[in-house]
Backbone as numpy.savetxt, mean C-alpha at the origin, in Angstrom:
# Nx Ny Nz CAx CAy CAz Cx Cy Cz
-21.70 0.20 -15.90 -22.62 0.99 -15.06 -23.01 2.24 -15.82
-24.28 2.46 -16.00 -24.79 3.66 -16.64 -25.51 4.49 -15.60
-25.88 5.72 -15.98 -26.64 6.55 -15.07 -25.80 7.18 -13.99
-26.41 7.45 -12.84 -25.75 8.19 -11.78 -25.16 7.26 -10.72
-24.10 7.73 -10.08 -23.47 6.98 -9.00 -22.82 7.98 -8.06
-22.65 7.56 -6.81 -22.09 8.45 -5.80 -20.56 8.33 -5.75
-19.95 9.38 -5.23 -18.50 9.39 -5.06 -18.15 10.28 -3.87
-17.02 10.01 -3.25 -16.43 10.95 -2.30 -15.56 11.91 -3.11
-15.80 13.19 -2.93 -15.04 14.17 -3.70 -14.41 15.19 -2.75
-13.19 15.56 -3.03 -12.46 16.54 -2.23 -12.42 17.87 -2.97
-12.73 18.93 -2.25 -12.62 20.29 -2.76 -11.62 21.06 -1.90
-11.01 22.08 -2.49 -10.08 22.92 -1.75 -10.81 24.17 -1.27
-10.83 24.36 0.04 -11.52 25.50 0.62 -10.79 26.80 0.37
-11.45 27.90 0.68 -10.87 29.22 0.44 -9.59 29.43 1.25
-9.52 28.79 2.40 -8.32 28.92 3.22 -7.29 27.84 2.96
-7.50 27.04 1.90 -6.57 25.97 1.56 -6.88 24.66 2.22
-7.93 24.62 3.07 -8.29 23.38 3.76 -8.95 22.40 2.80
-8.92 21.12 3.17 -9.55 20.08 2.37 -10.99 19.88 2.83
-11.92 19.98 1.90 -13.34 19.79 2.19 -13.79 18.47 1.57
-14.46 17.64 2.36 -14.92 16.34 1.90 -16.43 16.42 1.65
-16.86 15.98 0.47 -18.28 16.01 0.14 -18.68 14.73 -0.57
-19.97 14.42 -0.53 -20.48 13.33 -1.34 -21.07 13.93 -2.61
-20.64 13.43 -3.76 -21.10 13.94 -5.04 -21.85 12.85 -5.78
-22.80 13.27 -6.60 -23.48 12.35 -7.51 -22.95 12.64 -8.91
-22.39 11.61 -9.55 -21.72 11.76 -10.84 -22.41 10.92 -11.91
-22.08 11.23 -13.15 -22.45 10.39 -14.29 -21.18 10.08 -15.06
-21.19 9.12 -15.97 -19.98 8.84 -16.76 -19.43 10.07 -17.48
-20.30 11.00 -17.86 -19.85 12.20 -18.56 -18.98 13.09 -17.68
-19.06 12.94 -16.35 -18.28 13.77 -15.43 -16.84 13.29 -15.26
-16.56 12.07 -15.66 -15.27 11.46 -15.35 -14.13 12.06 -16.17
-12.91 11.90 -15.68 -11.73 12.38 -16.38 -11.44 11.49 -17.60
-10.49 11.91 -18.41 -10.16 11.17 -19.63 -9.57 9.80 -19.29
-9.84 8.85 -20.16 -9.30 7.50 -20.03 -9.96 6.62 -21.07
-9.38 5.46 -21.32 -9.93 4.59 -22.36 -10.56 3.31 -21.82
-10.62 3.16 -20.48 -11.28 2.00 -19.87 -12.11 2.48 -18.69
-13.38 2.06 -18.67 -14.25 2.32 -17.51 -14.32 1.05 -16.67
-14.06 1.19 -15.38 -14.05 0.05 -14.47 -15.13 0.23 -13.41
-16.02 -0.74 -13.32 -16.97 -0.77 -12.21 -16.20 -1.21 -10.97
-16.11 -0.33 -9.99 -15.28 -0.57 -8.81 -15.99 -1.54 -7.87
-15.42 -2.71 -7.70 -16.01 -3.70 -6.81 -15.45 -3.60 -5.40
-14.20 -3.20 -5.28 -13.59 -3.08 -3.95 -12.47 -2.06 -4.00
-12.24 -1.43 -2.86 -11.12 -0.52 -2.70 -10.60 -0.66 -1.27
-9.72 0.23 -0.87 -9.10 0.13 0.44 -8.70 1.51 0.92
-8.13 1.60 2.10 -7.63 2.86 2.63 -6.16 2.69 2.97
-5.32 3.38 2.25 -3.89 3.39 2.51 -3.52 4.64 3.32
-2.30 4.67 3.80 -1.80 5.84 4.54 -1.95 7.10 3.67
-1.61 6.99 2.39 -1.71 8.14 1.50 -3.17 8.59 1.34
-4.09 7.64 1.25 -5.51 7.98 1.17 -5.95 8.75 2.41
-5.51 8.29 3.57 -5.88 8.94 4.82 -5.35 10.37 4.88
-4.13 10.57 4.40 -3.57 11.92 4.36 -4.39 12.82 3.44
-4.79 12.27 2.29 -5.58 13.07 1.35 -6.94 13.43 1.93
-7.61 12.47 2.54 -8.96 12.70 3.07 -8.98 13.69 4.23
-7.92 13.70 5.02 -7.86 14.59 6.17 -7.16 15.91 5.87
-6.47 15.98 4.73 -5.73 17.18 4.39 -4.47 17.37 5.20
-4.00 16.33 5.88 -2.81 16.47 6.72 -1.51 16.56 5.92
-1.57 16.23 4.65 -0.39 16.31 3.79 -0.87 16.63 2.38
-0.08 17.37 1.60 -0.53 17.79 0.26 -0.44 16.67 -0.77
-1.23 15.61 -0.56 -1.25 14.48 -1.48 -1.95 14.87 -2.79
-3.06 15.58 -2.67 -3.87 15.92 -3.85 -3.22 17.05 -4.63
-3.08 16.83 -5.94 -2.44 17.85 -6.79 -3.36 18.32 -7.92
-4.59 17.88 -7.90 -5.57 18.33 -8.88 -6.92 18.43 -8.17
-7.58 19.57 -8.33 -8.84 19.80 -7.62 -9.96 20.04 -8.63
-11.19 19.58 -8.35 -11.54 18.66 -7.26 -10.97 17.28 -7.52
-10.97 16.43 -6.49 -10.37 15.10 -6.61 -11.26 14.04 -5.96
-11.42 12.94 -6.66 -12.00 11.73 -6.07 -10.83 10.91 -5.55
-10.69 10.74 -4.24 -9.51 10.03 -3.71 -9.63 8.51 -3.89
-8.59 7.83 -3.41 -8.53 6.37 -3.49 -7.50 5.91 -4.50
-6.35 5.40 -4.02 -5.24 5.06 -4.92 -5.29 3.61 -5.40
-6.24 2.82 -4.90 -6.32 1.39 -5.25 -7.74 1.04 -5.66
-7.86 0.19 -6.66 -9.18 -0.36 -6.97 -9.04 -1.74 -7.60
-10.09 -2.52 -7.46 -10.24 -3.78 -8.17 -11.67 -3.87 -8.64
-11.86 -4.38 -9.85 -13.22 -4.44 -10.36 -13.30 -5.08 -11.72
-14.37 -4.76 -12.42 -14.67 -5.37 -13.71 -14.76 -4.30 -14.78
-14.14 -4.55 -15.92 -14.20 -3.60 -17.02 -15.65 -3.48 -17.49
-16.18 -2.26 -17.42 -17.56 -2.00 -17.86 -17.60 -1.55 -19.31
-16.55 -0.90 -19.77 -16.45 -0.46 -21.17 -14.98 -0.22 -21.49
-14.56 -0.59 -22.69 -13.17 -0.42 -23.09 -13.09 0.12 -24.50
-12.26 1.15 -24.64 -11.96 1.70 -25.95 -10.52 1.40 -26.32
-9.95 0.36 -25.68 -8.58 -0.08 -25.90 -8.57 -1.57 -26.25
-7.67 -1.99 -27.15 -7.57 -3.41 -27.47 -6.98 -4.25 -26.34
-6.45 -3.59 -25.30 -5.83 -4.32 -24.19 -6.85 -4.99 -23.29
-8.08 -4.46 -23.25 -9.07 -4.96 -22.30 -10.43 -5.08 -22.98
-11.20 -6.05 -22.47 -12.55 -6.26 -22.96 -13.54 -6.15 -21.81
-14.76 -5.82 -22.14 -15.81 -5.78 -21.12 -15.88 -7.12 -20.39
-15.93 -7.06 -19.07 -15.98 -8.26 -18.25 -14.64 -8.70 -17.68
-13.53 -8.13 -18.17 -12.22 -8.48 -17.62 -12.12 -8.03 -16.17
-11.47 -8.86 -15.35 -11.22 -8.53 -13.95 -9.84 -7.87 -13.84
-9.79 -6.71 -13.22 -8.56 -5.92 -13.21 -8.29 -5.35 -11.82
-7.03 -4.93 -11.65 -6.62 -4.26 -10.43 -5.73 -3.08 -10.84
-5.79 -2.01 -10.04 -4.99 -0.82 -10.35 -4.42 -0.28 -9.05
-3.12 0.00 -9.06 -2.43 0.62 -7.93 -1.61 1.79 -8.44
-1.83 2.97 -7.87 -0.95 4.10 -8.16 -1.24 4.82 -9.47
-0.16 5.20 -10.17 -0.22 5.98 -11.41 -0.93 7.33 -11.19
-0.84 7.88 -9.99 -1.46 9.16 -9.72 -2.93 9.09 -9.38
-3.48 7.87 -9.29 -4.88 7.71 -8.91 -5.09 8.33 -7.53
-6.11 9.16 -7.41 -6.38 9.82 -6.14 -5.48 10.99 -5.83
-4.54 11.29 -6.75 -3.63 12.43 -6.58 -3.78 13.43 -7.72
-3.60 12.94 -8.94 -3.76 13.78 -10.13 -4.89 13.29 -11.03
-5.37 12.06 -10.79 -6.44 11.48 -11.60 -7.49 10.92 -10.65
-8.78 11.14 -10.97 -9.84 10.69 -10.07 -9.70 9.21 -9.77
-9.89 8.89 -8.47 -9.56 7.58 -7.97 -10.73 6.66 -7.70
-10.58 5.85 -6.64 -11.39 4.65 -6.44 -12.64 4.83 -5.60
-12.80 5.97 -4.93 -13.94 6.11 -4.02 -15.17 6.58 -4.79
-15.60 5.73 -5.70 -16.71 6.01 -6.59 -17.17 4.70 -7.22
-18.37 4.71 -7.79 -18.87 3.48 -8.39 -18.24 3.13 -9.72
-17.76 4.14 -10.46 -17.19 3.92 -11.78 -15.95 4.78 -11.93
-14.85 4.16 -12.32 -13.58 4.87 -12.52 -13.18 4.77 -13.99
-12.75 5.89 -14.56 -12.25 5.90 -15.94 -10.74 6.11 -15.89
-9.99 5.16 -16.44 -8.54 5.16 -16.31 -7.89 4.81 -17.64
-6.58 4.90 -17.67 -5.82 4.53 -18.87 -5.60 3.02 -18.90
-5.67 2.45 -20.09 -5.60 0.99 -20.24 -4.30 0.42 -19.72
-3.18 1.13 -19.93 -1.89 0.57 -19.53 -1.58 0.77 -18.06
-2.53 1.30 -17.30 -2.38 1.34 -15.85 -2.87 0.05 -15.20
-3.67 -0.71 -15.90 -4.35 -1.86 -15.31 -3.50 -3.12 -15.39
-3.71 -3.99 -14.41 -3.09 -5.33 -14.38 -4.24 -6.33 -14.23
-4.10 -7.45 -14.90 -5.12 -8.50 -14.77 -5.15 -9.01 -13.33
-6.32 -9.12 -12.78 -6.47 -9.65 -11.42 -6.11 -11.13 -11.42
-5.14 -11.55 -10.60 -4.81 -12.98 -10.56 -6.04 -13.83 -10.26
-6.15 -14.95 -10.96 -7.34 -15.80 -10.82 -7.55 -16.26 -9.39
-6.48 -16.33 -8.63 -6.59 -16.82 -7.25 -7.31 -15.84 -6.33
-7.36 -14.57 -6.73 -7.89 -13.53 -5.86 -9.23 -13.01 -6.36
-10.13 -12.75 -5.42 -11.32 -11.96 -5.71 -10.94 -10.48 -5.63
-11.86 -9.60 -6.04 -11.60 -8.17 -5.90 -11.37 -7.81 -4.44
-12.14 -8.43 -3.55 -11.96 -8.17 -2.12 -10.57 -8.61 -1.66
-10.13 -9.79 -2.11 -8.79 -10.26 -1.76 -7.73 -9.27 -2.21
-7.87 -8.82 -3.47 -6.87 -7.92 -4.03 -6.77 -6.64 -3.22
-7.90 -6.13 -2.76 -7.86 -4.91 -1.97 -7.50 -5.18 -0.51
-7.59 -6.43 -0.08 -7.02 -6.81 1.20 -5.50 -6.66 1.18
-4.96 -6.66 -0.02 -3.52 -6.45 -0.23 -3.27 -5.01 -0.67
-3.88 -4.59 -1.78 -3.80 -3.22 -2.24 -2.38 -2.73 -2.46
-2.22 -1.41 -2.50 -0.88 -0.84 -2.69 0.07 -1.30 -1.59
-0.44 -1.47 -0.38 0.41 -1.92 0.72 1.00 -3.29 0.42
0.15 -4.25 0.05 0.64 -5.59 -0.25 1.51 -5.62 -1.49
1.10 -4.88 -2.50 1.87 -4.81 -3.75 3.24 -4.18 -3.49
3.28 -3.15 -2.63 4.56 -2.52 -2.27 5.43 -3.49 -1.47
4.82 -4.24 -0.57 5.58 -5.24 0.18 6.19 -6.26 -0.77
5.43 -6.70 -1.78 5.95 -7.66 -2.75 7.09 -7.06 -3.57
6.94 -5.80 -4.00 8.04 -5.13 -4.71 9.30 -5.08 -3.85
9.13 -4.85 -2.56 10.27 -4.76 -1.65 10.97 -6.11 -1.50
10.19 -7.18 -1.34 10.77 -8.52 -1.24 11.52 -8.87 -2.53
10.93 -8.57 -3.67 11.58 -8.86 -4.95 12.88 -8.06 -5.10
12.90 -6.83 -4.61 14.12 -6.02 -4.69 15.24 -6.63 -3.85
14.91 -7.10 -2.65 15.92 -7.75 -1.81 16.45 -9.01 -2.49
15.57 -9.76 -3.13 16.00 -10.97 -3.82 16.87 -10.65 -5.02
16.53 -9.60 -5.77 17.37 -9.21 -6.91 18.76 -8.82 -6.45
18.84 -8.27 -5.23 20.14 -7.91 -4.67 20.94 -9.14 -4.28
20.31 -10.29 -4.24 20.99 -11.54 -3.94 20.86 -12.02 -2.52
19.97 -11.42 -1.74 19.83 -11.81 -0.35 18.92 -13.02 -0.20
19.30 -13.92 0.70 18.54 -15.13 0.99 18.46 -15.31 2.51
17.54 -16.14 2.99 17.41 -16.34 4.44 18.67 -16.84 5.11
19.54 -17.50 4.36 20.79 -18.03 4.95 21.73 -16.91 5.40
21.50 -15.70 4.89 22.40 -14.59 5.23 22.12 -14.02 6.62
20.94 -14.30 7.18 20.62 -13.78 8.50 19.19 -13.28 8.56
18.81 -12.67 9.68 17.42 -12.23 9.86 17.03 -11.09 8.91
15.72 -10.90 8.78 15.18 -9.76 8.07 14.32 -8.95 9.04
14.50 -7.64 9.03 13.72 -6.75 9.88 12.59 -6.15 9.05
11.41 -6.03 9.66 10.30 -5.32 9.05 9.83 -4.26 10.04
9.87 -2.99 9.62 9.37 -1.91 10.47 7.89 -1.66 10.15
7.22 -1.00 11.09 5.79 -0.77 10.92 5.04 -2.07 10.69
5.44 -3.10 11.42 4.99 -4.46 11.11 3.50 -4.67 11.31
2.87 -3.86 12.14 1.43 -4.02 12.37 0.59 -3.32 11.31
1.23 -2.53 10.45 0.51 -1.80 9.42 0.33 -2.62 8.16
-0.19 -1.97 7.13 -0.51 -2.67 5.89 0.70 -3.24 5.18
1.70 -2.41 4.88 2.90 -2.89 4.20 3.63 -3.90 5.08
3.80 -3.55 6.35 4.57 -4.40 7.24 3.99 -5.77 7.44
2.67 -5.85 7.65 2.06 -7.14 7.92 2.16 -8.07 6.70
1.95 -7.52 5.50 2.08 -8.35 4.30 3.54 -8.74 4.08
4.47 -7.83 4.34 5.89 -8.15 4.20 6.29 -9.29 5.13
5.79 -9.25 6.37 6.08 -10.35 7.31 5.60 -11.67 6.73
4.36 -11.70 6.23 3.80 -12.94 5.68 4.58 -13.43 4.47
4.97 -12.51 3.57 5.71 -12.90 2.36 7.09 -13.44 2.71
7.79 -12.74 3.59 9.14 -13.19 3.97 9.08 -14.53 4.70
8.09 -14.70 5.55 7.95 -15.97 6.28 7.75 -17.13 5.31
6.98 -16.90 4.26 6.72 -17.95 3.28 8.00 -18.40 2.60
9.00 -17.50 2.51 10.28 -17.83 1.87 11.34 -18.26 2.88
10.95 -18.44 4.14 11.86 -19.02 5.11 12.72 -18.06 5.90
12.43 -16.79 5.88 13.24 -15.82 6.62 12.94 -15.87 8.12
13.96 -15.62 8.92 13.83 -15.34 10.35 13.48 -13.87 10.46
12.27 -13.55 10.91 11.77 -12.18 10.81 11.76 -11.51 12.18
12.34 -10.32 12.21 12.26 -9.44 13.37 11.24 -8.36 13.02
10.16 -8.28 13.78 9.09 -7.33 13.50 9.14 -6.18 14.49
9.24 -4.97 13.96 9.26 -3.77 14.79 7.87 -3.14 14.76
7.30 -2.86 15.94 5.95 -2.31 16.00 5.81 -1.41 17.21
4.94 -0.43 17.08 4.61 0.42 18.22 3.46 -0.13 19.02
2.96 -1.30 18.61 1.83 -1.91 19.31 2.22 -3.32 19.77
2.94 -3.42 20.88 3.40 -4.73 21.35 2.26 -5.70 21.63
1.05 -5.18 21.86 -0.09 -6.07 22.08 -0.43 -6.88 20.84
0.11 -6.49 19.68 -0.13 -7.23 18.45 0.92 -8.31 18.22
1.76 -8.56 19.22 2.84 -9.52 19.07 2.39 -10.91 18.65
1.36 -11.43 19.29 0.90 -12.78 18.94 0.33 -12.82 17.53
-0.35 -11.75 17.15 -0.88 -11.67 15.79 0.26 -11.70 14.77
1.33 -10.95 15.06 2.48 -10.91 14.16 3.19 -12.27 14.12
3.25 -12.94 15.25 3.85 -14.29 15.24 3.00 -15.24 14.41
1.70 -15.03 14.43 0.83 -15.85 13.59 1.08 -15.65 12.12
1.55 -14.44 11.75 1.89 -14.17 10.35 3.26 -14.69 9.97
4.09 -14.99 10.99 5.41 -15.55 10.70 6.57 -14.87 11.38
6.33 -13.81 12.16 7.43 -13.14 12.87 7.99 -14.05 13.96
9.30 -14.00 14.15 9.97 -14.79 15.18 10.29 -13.93 16.39
10.74 -12.70 16.14 11.07 -11.78 17.22 10.24 -10.51 17.06
9.83 -9.92 18.19 9.10 -8.67 18.20 9.92 -7.65 18.96
10.17 -6.48 18.35 10.86 -5.42 19.07 9.99 -4.17 19.05
10.13 -3.34 20.09 9.35 -2.12 20.20 9.98 -1.06 19.29
9.14 -0.30 18.59 9.66 0.65 17.60 10.56 1.71 18.22
10.42 1.94 19.55 11.27 2.91 20.22 12.75 2.56 20.15
13.07 1.29 19.94 14.47 0.89 19.81 15.13 1.52 18.59
14.32 1.92 17.61 14.87 2.42 16.35 14.48 3.86 16.05
13.60 4.46 16.82 13.01 5.73 16.42 13.78 6.97 16.88
14.75 6.81 17.77 15.50 7.97 18.25 16.81 8.15 17.51
17.50 9.27 17.74 18.81 9.47 17.13 19.75 8.34 17.51
20.54 7.86 16.54 21.40 6.72 16.78 22.84 6.97 16.41
23.62 5.92 16.37 25.04 5.99 16.04 25.24 5.80 14.54
26.35 6.32 14.01 26.64 6.09 12.58 26.74 4.60 12.25
27.32 3.83 13.17 27.40 2.37 13.04 27.04 1.75 14.39
26.22 0.74 14.34 25.84 0.02 15.55 26.07 -1.47 15.32
25.78 -2.26 16.35 25.98 -3.70 16.24 25.16 -4.28 15.09
25.80 -5.15 14.30 25.11 -5.77 13.16 24.04 -6.73 13.65
22.80 -6.55 13.14 21.69 -7.35 13.66 20.90 -8.08 12.57
20.82 -7.56 11.36 20.02 -8.20 10.31 20.69 -8.05 8.96
20.38 -8.97 8.07 20.96 -8.95 6.73 20.10 -8.19 5.74
18.82 -8.06 6.04 17.88 -7.41 5.13 16.82 -6.70 5.95
16.19 -5.71 5.33 15.11 -5.01 6.03 14.17 -4.39 5.01
12.92 -4.27 5.43 11.90 -3.55 4.67 11.37 -2.46 5.59
11.52 -1.20 5.16 11.18 -0.07 6.02 10.12 0.81 5.39
9.03 1.04 6.14 7.97 1.93 5.69 7.89 3.18 6.56
8.92 3.44 7.36 8.87 4.51 8.35 9.73 5.70 7.96
10.99 5.46 7.55 11.88 6.55 7.20 12.49 7.21 8.41
13.07 8.41 8.22 13.65 9.25 9.25 14.66 8.49 10.12
14.62 8.71 11.45 15.61 8.09 12.34 15.52 6.57 12.29
14.32 6.04 12.10 14.17 4.59 12.05 15.00 4.00 10.92
14.89 4.58 9.73 15.66 4.09 8.60 17.15 4.27 8.84
17.54 5.41 9.40 18.96 5.64 9.68 19.50 4.59 10.65
18.73 4.28 11.69 19.18 3.30 12.68 19.27 1.89 12.11
18.27 1.50 11.32 18.34 0.13 10.82 19.44 -0.02 9.78
19.77 1.04 9.05 20.94 0.99 8.16 22.21 0.77 8.96
22.32 1.44 10.10 23.53 1.32 10.92 23.65 -0.06 11.56
22.55 -0.83 11.59 22.54 -2.16 12.20 22.48 -3.28 11.17
22.53 -2.94 9.89 22.47 -3.95 8.85 23.83 -4.60 8.65
23.84 -5.89 8.47 25.08 -6.65 8.33 25.82 -6.30 7.04
27.09 -6.65 7.03 27.93 -6.39 5.87 27.29 -6.97 4.60
27.29 -6.15 3.54 26.73 -6.52 2.24 25.24 -6.82 2.29
24.57 -6.30 3.31 23.13 -6.43 3.38 22.44 -5.28 2.65
21.11 -5.25 2.72 20.36 -4.22 2.01 19.07 -3.90 2.74
18.62 -2.67 2.55 17.36 -2.20 3.11 16.49 -1.68 1.97
15.27 -2.18 1.88 14.30 -1.68 0.91 13.46 -0.61 1.59
13.56 0.63 1.12 12.83 1.75 1.72 11.60 2.06 0.88
10.42 1.97 1.51 9.18 2.10 0.74 8.16 3.02 1.37
8.52 3.75 2.44 7.53 4.59 3.09 8.14 5.67 3.94
7.29 6.56 4.43 7.77 7.71 5.20 6.85 8.06 6.36
6.26 7.04 6.97 5.32 7.30 8.07 5.95 8.09 9.21
7.27 7.96 9.38 7.96 8.68 10.44 8.62 9.96 9.99
8.56 10.27 8.71 9.15 11.50 8.18 9.94 11.26 6.91
10.12 12.34 6.13 10.84 12.25 4.85 12.34 12.41 5.01
12.79 12.87 6.16 14.22 13.10 6.34 14.96 11.79 6.55
16.28 11.82 6.35 17.12 10.65 6.60 18.40 11.11 7.28
18.37 11.23 8.62 19.53 11.72 9.36 20.57 10.62 9.57
21.16 10.18 8.47 22.06 9.02 8.49 23.49 9.43 8.20
24.38 8.46 8.33 25.79 8.61 8.01 26.13 7.76 6.79
27.20 8.11 6.11 27.66 7.28 4.99 28.36 6.02 5.50
28.60 5.93 6.81 29.39 4.82 7.35 28.88 3.44 6.95
27.57 3.13 7.05 27.13 1.78 6.66 27.41 1.45 5.20
27.39 2.47 4.36 27.59 2.24 2.94 29.06 2.00 2.59
29.96 2.79 3.20 31.37 2.70 2.80 32.19 1.76 3.68
31.67 1.40 4.87 32.41 0.50 5.75 31.84 -0.91 5.80
30.57 -1.06 5.42 29.96 -2.40 5.43 29.36 -2.78 4.08
29.38 -1.89 3.12 28.82 -2.21 1.82 27.31 -2.38 1.83
26.64 -1.74 2.79 25.18 -1.82 2.88 24.56 -1.06 1.71
23.45 -1.56 1.17 22.75 -0.91 0.07 21.38 -0.44 0.52
20.98 0.71 0.01 19.65 1.26 0.25 18.89 1.16 -1.07
17.82 0.37 -1.08 17.05 0.11 -2.29 15.74 0.88 -2.24
15.55 1.81 -3.14 14.33 2.60 -3.17 13.22 1.86 -3.89
12.02 1.89 -3.32 10.86 1.19 -3.89 9.83 2.22 -4.34
9.62 2.33 -5.64 8.63 3.23 -6.20 7.42 2.41 -6.63
6.38 2.45 -5.82 5.19 1.66 -6.15 4.23 2.41 -7.06
4.33 3.74 -7.12 3.35 4.53 -7.86 3.53 4.37 -9.37
4.78 4.46 -9.84 5.04 4.43 -11.28 5.90 3.25 -11.70
5.88 2.19 -10.92 6.62 0.98 -11.30 6.15 0.49 -12.66
7.07 -0.01 -13.50 6.67 -0.49 -14.83 5.78 -1.72 -14.75
5.04 -1.96 -15.83 4.07 -3.05 -15.84 4.70 -4.39 -15.54
5.90 -4.65 -16.06 6.53 -5.95 -15.82 6.74 -6.18 -14.33
7.17 -5.13 -13.61 7.38 -5.26 -12.17 6.05 -5.44 -11.44
5.03 -4.74 -11.90 3.72 -4.88 -11.28 3.20 -6.32 -11.41
3.35 -6.87 -12.60 2.88 -8.24 -12.81 3.67 -9.23 -11.94
4.99 -9.00 -11.84 5.80 -9.88 -10.99 5.35 -9.80 -9.54
5.06 -8.58 -9.09 4.63 -8.40 -7.70 3.30 -9.12 -7.45
2.33 -8.94 -8.35 1.04 -9.61 -8.16 1.16 -11.12 -8.32
2.06 -11.57 -9.20 2.29 -13.01 -9.31 2.86 -13.57 -8.01
3.77 -12.82 -7.39 4.35 -13.29 -6.12 3.29 -13.32 -5.02
2.45 -12.32 -4.97 1.37 -12.32 -3.99 0.45 -13.52 -4.18
0.12 -13.81 -5.44 -0.75 -14.95 -5.71 -0.08 -16.27 -5.39
1.24 -16.33 -5.58 1.98 -17.56 -5.34 2.18 -17.83 -3.85
2.48 -16.77 -3.09 2.93 -16.96 -1.71 1.87 -16.68 -0.64
0.78 -16.03 -1.00 -0.23 -15.71 0.01 -1.51 -16.48 -0.27
-1.84 -17.39 0.62 -3.12 -18.07 0.54 -4.21 -17.06 0.89
-5.27 -16.95 0.06 -6.33 -15.99 0.37 -6.91 -16.16 1.78
-6.84 -17.38 2.33 -7.38 -17.58 3.68 -6.59 -16.80 4.72
-5.30 -16.51 4.42 -4.49 -15.72 5.34 -5.02 -14.30 5.48
-5.69 -13.82 4.44 -6.19 -12.46 4.47 -7.23 -12.24 5.56
-7.86 -13.32 5.99 -8.85 -13.18 7.07 -8.21 -12.59 8.32
-6.92 -12.88 8.55 -6.23 -12.34 9.71 -5.66 -10.94 9.46
-5.65 -10.51 8.21 -5.08 -9.22 7.86 -6.13 -8.13 7.67
-7.37 -8.53 7.35 -8.34 -7.61 6.79 -9.49 -7.31 7.73
-9.86 -6.03 7.78 -11.11 -5.58 8.38 -11.96 -4.99 7.27
-13.22 -5.40 7.16 -14.09 -4.90 6.09 -15.00 -3.80 6.63
-15.11 -2.72 5.86 -15.98 -1.61 6.24 -16.89 -1.26 5.07
-17.89 -0.42 5.34 -18.77 0.06 4.29 -18.26 1.35 3.67
-18.84 1.72 2.54 -18.43 2.93 1.84 -18.58 4.16 2.75
-19.63 4.19 3.56 -19.87 5.34 4.43 -18.85 5.45 5.56
-18.07 4.39 5.77 -17.10 4.38 6.88 -15.71 4.85 6.45
-15.52 5.21 5.18 -14.18 5.51 4.68 -13.54 6.68 5.43
-14.24 7.79 5.55 -13.63 8.99 6.15 -13.28 8.78 7.62
-14.19 8.29 8.47 -13.81 8.09 9.88 -12.70 7.05 10.05
-12.68 6.04 9.18 -11.61 5.03 9.27 -10.27 5.63 8.90
-10.26 6.55 7.94 -9.01 7.23 7.57 -8.43 7.98 8.75
-9.29 8.63 9.52 -8.80 9.36 10.70 -8.21 8.40 11.72
-8.88 7.26 11.93 -8.37 6.27 12.89 -7.03 5.70 12.42
-6.88 5.52 11.12 -5.63 4.97 10.60 -4.46 5.90 10.94
-4.65 7.20 10.73 -3.57 8.14 11.01 -3.26 8.23 12.50
-4.24 7.91 13.33 -4.05 7.94 14.78 -3.53 6.60 15.32
-3.19 5.68 14.41 -2.64 4.40 14.83 -3.66 3.41 15.32
-4.93 3.60 14.97 -5.97 2.73 15.49 -6.44 1.65 14.54
-5.70 1.41 13.47 -6.08 0.39 12.49 -4.97 -0.65 12.37
-5.35 -1.91 12.49 -4.39 -3.01 12.35 -4.54 -3.64 10.98
-3.40 -3.92 10.33 -3.44 -4.64 9.06 -4.09 -3.82 7.96
-5.01 -4.44 7.24 -5.59 -3.85 6.04 -7.10 -3.63 6.19
-7.59 -2.62 5.50 -9.02 -2.29 5.49 -9.54 -2.45 4.08
-10.66 -3.14 3.92 -11.28 -3.33 2.61 -12.66 -2.70 2.60
-12.93 -1.96 1.52 -14.26 -1.44 1.26 -14.82 -2.27 0.11
-15.78 -3.13 0.40 -16.31 -4.06 -0.60 -17.63 -3.56 -1.17
-18.03 -4.17 -2.30 -19.32 -3.88 -2.94 -19.49 -2.39 -3.22
-18.44 -1.75 -3.70 -18.46 -0.29 -3.89 -19.49 0.11 -4.94
-19.48 -0.57 -6.10 -20.40 -0.19 -7.17 -21.85 -0.25 -6.69
-22.16 -1.29 -5.92 -23.53 -1.42 -5.43 -23.83 -0.36 -4.37
-22.87 -0.11 -3.49 -23.09 0.85 -2.42 -23.23 2.28 -2.93
-22.65 2.57 -4.09 -22.69 3.94 -4.62 -23.74 4.13 -5.71
-24.48 3.09 -6.00 -25.51 3.20 -7.04 -26.65 4.13 -6.57
-27.07 5.00 -7.46 -28.17 5.91 -7.16 -29.46 5.28 -7.68
-30.43 5.14 -6.81 -31.69 4.50 -7.18 -32.31 5.23 -8.36
-32.64 4.46 -9.40 -33.24 5.04 -10.59 -32.26 5.68 -11.53
-30.92 5.66 -11.13 -29.92 6.30 -11.96 -29.43 5.42 -13.06
C-alpha cells in the first residue's frame, strides 16, 4: 500500500485523558520496523477496549495507534524472513501499547514478531480467534504440558462467554474434556453448550470471598478473570490439578491461601501471551488450525466495520459483546481516495 491511509490514533490530553482521533498517515509516518503489512483484518480485545476508552493505562507511548492483533499480507519486507505477498498474523509484542498497532491500513513491525498464517485460516478467521484464541490455545497447551488429561476430571473455564473463554471451551471440547463453563450471562447457556460445555454455572458462585480450601470440583481450569474468582477456583481444584491464569477482567489481586498448593499440590500456571517465544506461538496457531474448524467461527464471531471499533469497545467493557469481534477489509476501509 502506497500513499495515504486512515488510522485510529490516541493522544494524551492535558488532563491525562485519552483522546481518540482519526488520522491520515503515510508510510513515512510509521514507527521503525523491517516488514510492512497491509492489514486485512483485526479485532477488539479487552486490552484494546481499555486503551480506546482510557479506563486502564494500557498505552505506554504517545501518540498510539491501538490494536494488539492483525492479520494481513506482507506489502514490503526488508528482512529475509518474509517476502512480499506472504500471509501473516501478529499477536502482542507491545503492539498497540508501545508500538503502533492494527487500527490502520498499513502496519510496520519487526520481522520476528510475525507468524505465518495457517493455510486453513483466512485473515478474517485468524482475527475471529486473535489474541483471545491464541491465549486460549497457549492455556490448553500449558495444561497438557503439566500432564493433565480428560480422564483426570472436569475442566472449568471462567469468563466462558468472552473471547478467551469461548475458544477455550471449543478447544477443550475437541480433546474430550467434560467442561464446566462459568459465565455472568446465563442466557448464553445454550450457545456455550453448542461449543461443547456440559455444565453451566453462574459466575457469582466464584466471584465472592471464599474459603482457603473448598470441595474438590475440577482437575483443570482456564481463568481469564483473576481476583476472588481465581482464588476460589484454586481452592476447588482437585489434588495435583492445575489452573492456567491468563487474564484479569475481575482484578489484578489474588486474595488466596497457600492451602491448595501445599495440601493438594495444585499448580498455578501463568500464561504470557504478549511475549511468548516464537516456538510457542507456532504451536498455539498449529493447535488452533488442527482443532478448530473455520465453520465453528460463525458461532463465535460478529463482524463490524472500521468505523464501529470505538463504540464496540465501549460495549465490550460493559459486557455487551458475546464471543469475538472481527474488523474485516481494514486496508480497503482505510484507503484514502487518490492517496
